[in-house]
CSV table of C-alpha atoms in Angstrom, one decimal:
chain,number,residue,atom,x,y,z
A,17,UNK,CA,67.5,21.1,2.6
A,18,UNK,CA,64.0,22.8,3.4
A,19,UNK,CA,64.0,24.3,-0.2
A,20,UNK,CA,64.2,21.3,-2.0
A,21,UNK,CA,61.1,20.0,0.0
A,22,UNK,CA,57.6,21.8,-0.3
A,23,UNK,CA,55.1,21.4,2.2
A,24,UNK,CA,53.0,18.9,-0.3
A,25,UNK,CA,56.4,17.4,-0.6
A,26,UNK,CA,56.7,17.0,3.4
A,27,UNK,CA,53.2,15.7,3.7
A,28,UNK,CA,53.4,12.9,1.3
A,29,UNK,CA,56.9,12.1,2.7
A,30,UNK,CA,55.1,11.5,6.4
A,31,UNK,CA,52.0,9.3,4.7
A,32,UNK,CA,54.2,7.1,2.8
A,33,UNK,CA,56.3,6.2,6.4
A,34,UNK,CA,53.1,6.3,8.1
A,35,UNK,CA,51.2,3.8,5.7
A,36,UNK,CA,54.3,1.5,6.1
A,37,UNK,CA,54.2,1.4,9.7
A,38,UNK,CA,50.6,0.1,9.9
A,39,UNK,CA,51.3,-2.1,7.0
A,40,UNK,CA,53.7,-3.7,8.7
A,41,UNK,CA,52.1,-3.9,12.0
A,42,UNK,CA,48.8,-5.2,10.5
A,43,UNK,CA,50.7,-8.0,8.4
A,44,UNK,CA,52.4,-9.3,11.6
A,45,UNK,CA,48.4,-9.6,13.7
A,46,UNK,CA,47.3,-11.9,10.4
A,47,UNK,CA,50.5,-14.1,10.1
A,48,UNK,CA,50.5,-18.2,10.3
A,49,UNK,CA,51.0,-18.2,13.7
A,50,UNK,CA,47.4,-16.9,14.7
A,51,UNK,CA,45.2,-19.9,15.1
A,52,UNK,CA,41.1,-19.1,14.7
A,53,UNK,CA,39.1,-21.9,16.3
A,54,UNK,CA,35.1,-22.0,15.8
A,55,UNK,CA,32.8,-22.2,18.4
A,56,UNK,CA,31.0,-25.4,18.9
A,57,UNK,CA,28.4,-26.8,17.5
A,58,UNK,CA,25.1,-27.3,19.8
A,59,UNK,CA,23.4,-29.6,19.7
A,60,UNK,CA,19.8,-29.8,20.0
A,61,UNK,CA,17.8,-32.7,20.6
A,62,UNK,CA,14.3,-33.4,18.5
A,63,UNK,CA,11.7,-35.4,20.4
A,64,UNK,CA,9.0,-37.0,18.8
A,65,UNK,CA,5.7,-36.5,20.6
A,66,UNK,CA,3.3,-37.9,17.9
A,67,UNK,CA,2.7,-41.9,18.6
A,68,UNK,CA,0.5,-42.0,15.2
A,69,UNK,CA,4.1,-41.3,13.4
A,70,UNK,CA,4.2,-44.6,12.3
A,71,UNK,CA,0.3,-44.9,11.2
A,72,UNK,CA,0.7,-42.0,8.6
A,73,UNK,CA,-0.3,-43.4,5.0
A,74,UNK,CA,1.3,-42.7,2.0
A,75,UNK,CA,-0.2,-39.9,-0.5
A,76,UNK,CA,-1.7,-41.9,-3.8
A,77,UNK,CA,-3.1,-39.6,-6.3
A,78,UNK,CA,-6.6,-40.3,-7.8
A,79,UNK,CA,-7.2,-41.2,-11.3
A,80,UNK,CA,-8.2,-38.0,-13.4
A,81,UNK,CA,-11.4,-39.0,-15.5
A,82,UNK,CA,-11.4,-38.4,-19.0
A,83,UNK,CA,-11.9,-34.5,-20.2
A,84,UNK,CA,-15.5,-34.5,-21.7
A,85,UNK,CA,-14.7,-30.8,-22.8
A,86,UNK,CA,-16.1,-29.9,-25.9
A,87,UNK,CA,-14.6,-26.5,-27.6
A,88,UNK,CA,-17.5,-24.1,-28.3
A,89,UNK,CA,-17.6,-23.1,-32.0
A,90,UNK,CA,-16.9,-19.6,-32.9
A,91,UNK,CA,-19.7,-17.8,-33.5
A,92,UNK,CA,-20.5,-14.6,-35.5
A,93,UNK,CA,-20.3,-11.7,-33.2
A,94,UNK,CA,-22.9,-8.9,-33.9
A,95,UNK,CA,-22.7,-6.1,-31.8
A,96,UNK,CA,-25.6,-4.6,-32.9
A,97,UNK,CA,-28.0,-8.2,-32.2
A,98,UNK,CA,-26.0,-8.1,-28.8
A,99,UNK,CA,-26.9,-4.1,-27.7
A,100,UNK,CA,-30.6,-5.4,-28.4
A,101,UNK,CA,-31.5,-6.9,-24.9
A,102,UNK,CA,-31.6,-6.3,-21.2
A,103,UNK,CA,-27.9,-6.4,-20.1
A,104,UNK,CA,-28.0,-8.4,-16.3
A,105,UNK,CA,-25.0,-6.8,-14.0
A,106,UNK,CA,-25.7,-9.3,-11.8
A,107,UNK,CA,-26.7,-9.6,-7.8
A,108,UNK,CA,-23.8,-7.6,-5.3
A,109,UNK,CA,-24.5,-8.7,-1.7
A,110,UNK,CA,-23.8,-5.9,0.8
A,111,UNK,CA,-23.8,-4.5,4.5
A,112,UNK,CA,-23.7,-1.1,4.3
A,113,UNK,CA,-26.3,0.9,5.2
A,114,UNK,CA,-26.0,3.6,2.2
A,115,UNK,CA,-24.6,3.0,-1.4
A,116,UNK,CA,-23.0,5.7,-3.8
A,117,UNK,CA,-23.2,4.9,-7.6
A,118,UNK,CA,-21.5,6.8,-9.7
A,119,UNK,CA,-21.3,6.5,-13.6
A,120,UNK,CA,-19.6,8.2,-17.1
A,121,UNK,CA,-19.4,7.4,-20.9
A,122,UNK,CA,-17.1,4.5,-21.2
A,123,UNK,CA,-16.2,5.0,-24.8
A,124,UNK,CA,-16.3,8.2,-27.0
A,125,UNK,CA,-18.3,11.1,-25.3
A,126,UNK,CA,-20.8,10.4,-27.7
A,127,UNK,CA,-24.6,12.0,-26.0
A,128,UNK,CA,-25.5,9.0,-24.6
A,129,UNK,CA,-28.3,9.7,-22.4
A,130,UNK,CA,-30.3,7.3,-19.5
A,131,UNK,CA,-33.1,7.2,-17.1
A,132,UNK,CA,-32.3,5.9,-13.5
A,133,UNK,CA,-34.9,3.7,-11.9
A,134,UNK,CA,-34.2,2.6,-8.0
A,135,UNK,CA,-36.9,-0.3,-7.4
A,136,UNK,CA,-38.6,0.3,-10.5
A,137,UNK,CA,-39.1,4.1,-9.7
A,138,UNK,CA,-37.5,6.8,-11.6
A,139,UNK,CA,-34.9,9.1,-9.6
A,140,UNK,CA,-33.0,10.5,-12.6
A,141,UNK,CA,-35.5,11.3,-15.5
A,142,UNK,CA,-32.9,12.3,-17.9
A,143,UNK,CA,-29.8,11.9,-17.8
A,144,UNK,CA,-26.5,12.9,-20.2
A,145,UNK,CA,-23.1,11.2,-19.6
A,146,UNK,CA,-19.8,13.2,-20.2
A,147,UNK,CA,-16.4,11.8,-19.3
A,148,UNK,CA,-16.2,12.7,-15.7
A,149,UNK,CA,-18.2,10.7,-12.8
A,150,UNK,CA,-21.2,11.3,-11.9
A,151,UNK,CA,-24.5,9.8,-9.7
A,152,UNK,CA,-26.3,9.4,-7.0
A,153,UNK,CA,-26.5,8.2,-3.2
A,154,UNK,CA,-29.0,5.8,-1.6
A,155,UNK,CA,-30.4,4.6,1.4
A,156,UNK,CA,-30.0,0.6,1.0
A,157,UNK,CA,-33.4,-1.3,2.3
A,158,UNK,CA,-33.5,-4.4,3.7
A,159,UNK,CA,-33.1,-7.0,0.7
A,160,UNK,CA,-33.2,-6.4,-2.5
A,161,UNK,CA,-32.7,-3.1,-3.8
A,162,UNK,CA,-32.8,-3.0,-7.8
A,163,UNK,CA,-31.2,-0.5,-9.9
A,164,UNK,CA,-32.0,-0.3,-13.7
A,165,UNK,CA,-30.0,2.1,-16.2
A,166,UNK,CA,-32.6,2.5,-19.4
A,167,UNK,CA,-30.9,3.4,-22.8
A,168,UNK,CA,-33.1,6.8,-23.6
A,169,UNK,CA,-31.0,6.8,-26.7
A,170,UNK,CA,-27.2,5.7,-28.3
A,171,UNK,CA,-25.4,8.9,-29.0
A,172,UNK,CA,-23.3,9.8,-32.3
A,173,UNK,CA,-22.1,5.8,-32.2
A,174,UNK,CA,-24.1,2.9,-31.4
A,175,UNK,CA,-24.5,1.2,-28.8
A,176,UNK,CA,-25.5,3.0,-25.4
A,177,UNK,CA,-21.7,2.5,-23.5
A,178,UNK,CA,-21.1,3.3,-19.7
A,179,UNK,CA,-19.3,2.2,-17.0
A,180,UNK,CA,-20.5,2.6,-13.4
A,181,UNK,CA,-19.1,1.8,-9.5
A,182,UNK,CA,-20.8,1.5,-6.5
A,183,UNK,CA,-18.9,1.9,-3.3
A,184,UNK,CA,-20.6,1.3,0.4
A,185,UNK,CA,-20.5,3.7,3.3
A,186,UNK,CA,-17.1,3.1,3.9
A,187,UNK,CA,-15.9,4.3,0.5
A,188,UNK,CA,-14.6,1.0,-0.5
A,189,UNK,CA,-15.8,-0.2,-4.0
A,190,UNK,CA,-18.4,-3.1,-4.1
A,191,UNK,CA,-19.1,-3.4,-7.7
A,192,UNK,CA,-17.4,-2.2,-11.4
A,193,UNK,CA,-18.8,-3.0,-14.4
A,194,UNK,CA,-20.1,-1.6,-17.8
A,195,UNK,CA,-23.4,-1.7,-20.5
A,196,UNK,CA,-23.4,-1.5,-23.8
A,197,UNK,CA,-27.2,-1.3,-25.0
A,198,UNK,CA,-29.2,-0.3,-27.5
A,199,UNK,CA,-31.6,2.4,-27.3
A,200,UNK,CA,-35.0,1.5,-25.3
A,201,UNK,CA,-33.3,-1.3,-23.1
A,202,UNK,CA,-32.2,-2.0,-19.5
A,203,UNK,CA,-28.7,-2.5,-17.6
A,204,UNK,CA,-30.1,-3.9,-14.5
A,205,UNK,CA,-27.9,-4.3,-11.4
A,206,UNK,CA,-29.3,-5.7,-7.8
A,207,UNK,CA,-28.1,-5.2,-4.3
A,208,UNK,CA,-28.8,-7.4,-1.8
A,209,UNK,CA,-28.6,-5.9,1.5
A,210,UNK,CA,-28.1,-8.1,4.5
């Protein structure tokens, strides 16, 4: 009889009585006679501290006033009429004793060029703005500290473009914004130190 049974033959023989055995065993632990019973439920009692309980007034919403909102009409936007003026980056209160500023061509690398002022003197007479950052540190004096970017011209295309950061001592950035100004004007950004 061993030559009409291989040894794969043999194996899945044994599996197949195997598998019935625990079958059979396992149907016989979940039958109907096993009865589960849940734990019980605690309880937990909830005390109320707060005398005032009762004394707690309703919420009653206010009456919204009429929307006086008026719609500003569209106006003609001239780039060129906007380049020509000062551009205010506005007043950045900080705590640090030192500043970086760092700055680059916004737009197209166009030759833009500008002159750095720090408290109305100049610390970078010239200065040509590529694609990758570039700038300066400072040493921040007690309040106000004014920085002016002046457009010494516009490059291939109108306006004067930039972006620029400014990051404290800790390397954590405290201001991000850009110009766009015509040639002869001022991008003027203030620090305020503490």
């Amino acid at each position: 009889m061993n030559q009409y049974f291989s040894f794969k033959g043999q194996v899945f023989i044994l599996c197949l009585i195997f598998g019935m055995f625990s079958m059979a065993y396992s149907q016989e632990e979940f039958g109907g006679n096993l009865k589960i019973k849940a734990a019980p439920v605690k309880k937990k009692e909830v005390k109320v501290t707060d005398k005032n309980l009762n004394e707690i007034k309703p919420y009653k919403a206010k009456v919204i006033e009429k929307n006086n909102f008026v719609i500003p009409k569209k106006e003609d936007y001239n780039a060129e009429k906007l380049a020509k003026r000062n551009q205010d980056l506005g007043v950045v209160k900080v705590s640090s004793g030192t500043a970086k500023v760092r700055y680059r061509d916004a737009a197209y690398v166009d030759g833009d060029k500008v002159r750095v002022y720090l408290n109305y003197v100049i610390i970078k007479q010239e200065v040509l703005l590529n694609g990758e950052a570039q700038g300066f540190d400072i040493t921040l004096q007690k309040g106000v500290n004014r920085i002016d970017f002046e457009a010494i011209n516009e490059g291939f295309a109108a306006p004067n473009t930039a972006e620029f950061k400014i990051y404290d001592d800790k390397g954590a950035m405290i201001s991000s914004n850009q110009w766009n100004i015509a040639q002869g004007y001022k991008a003027t950004i203030i620090l305020e130190k503490d």
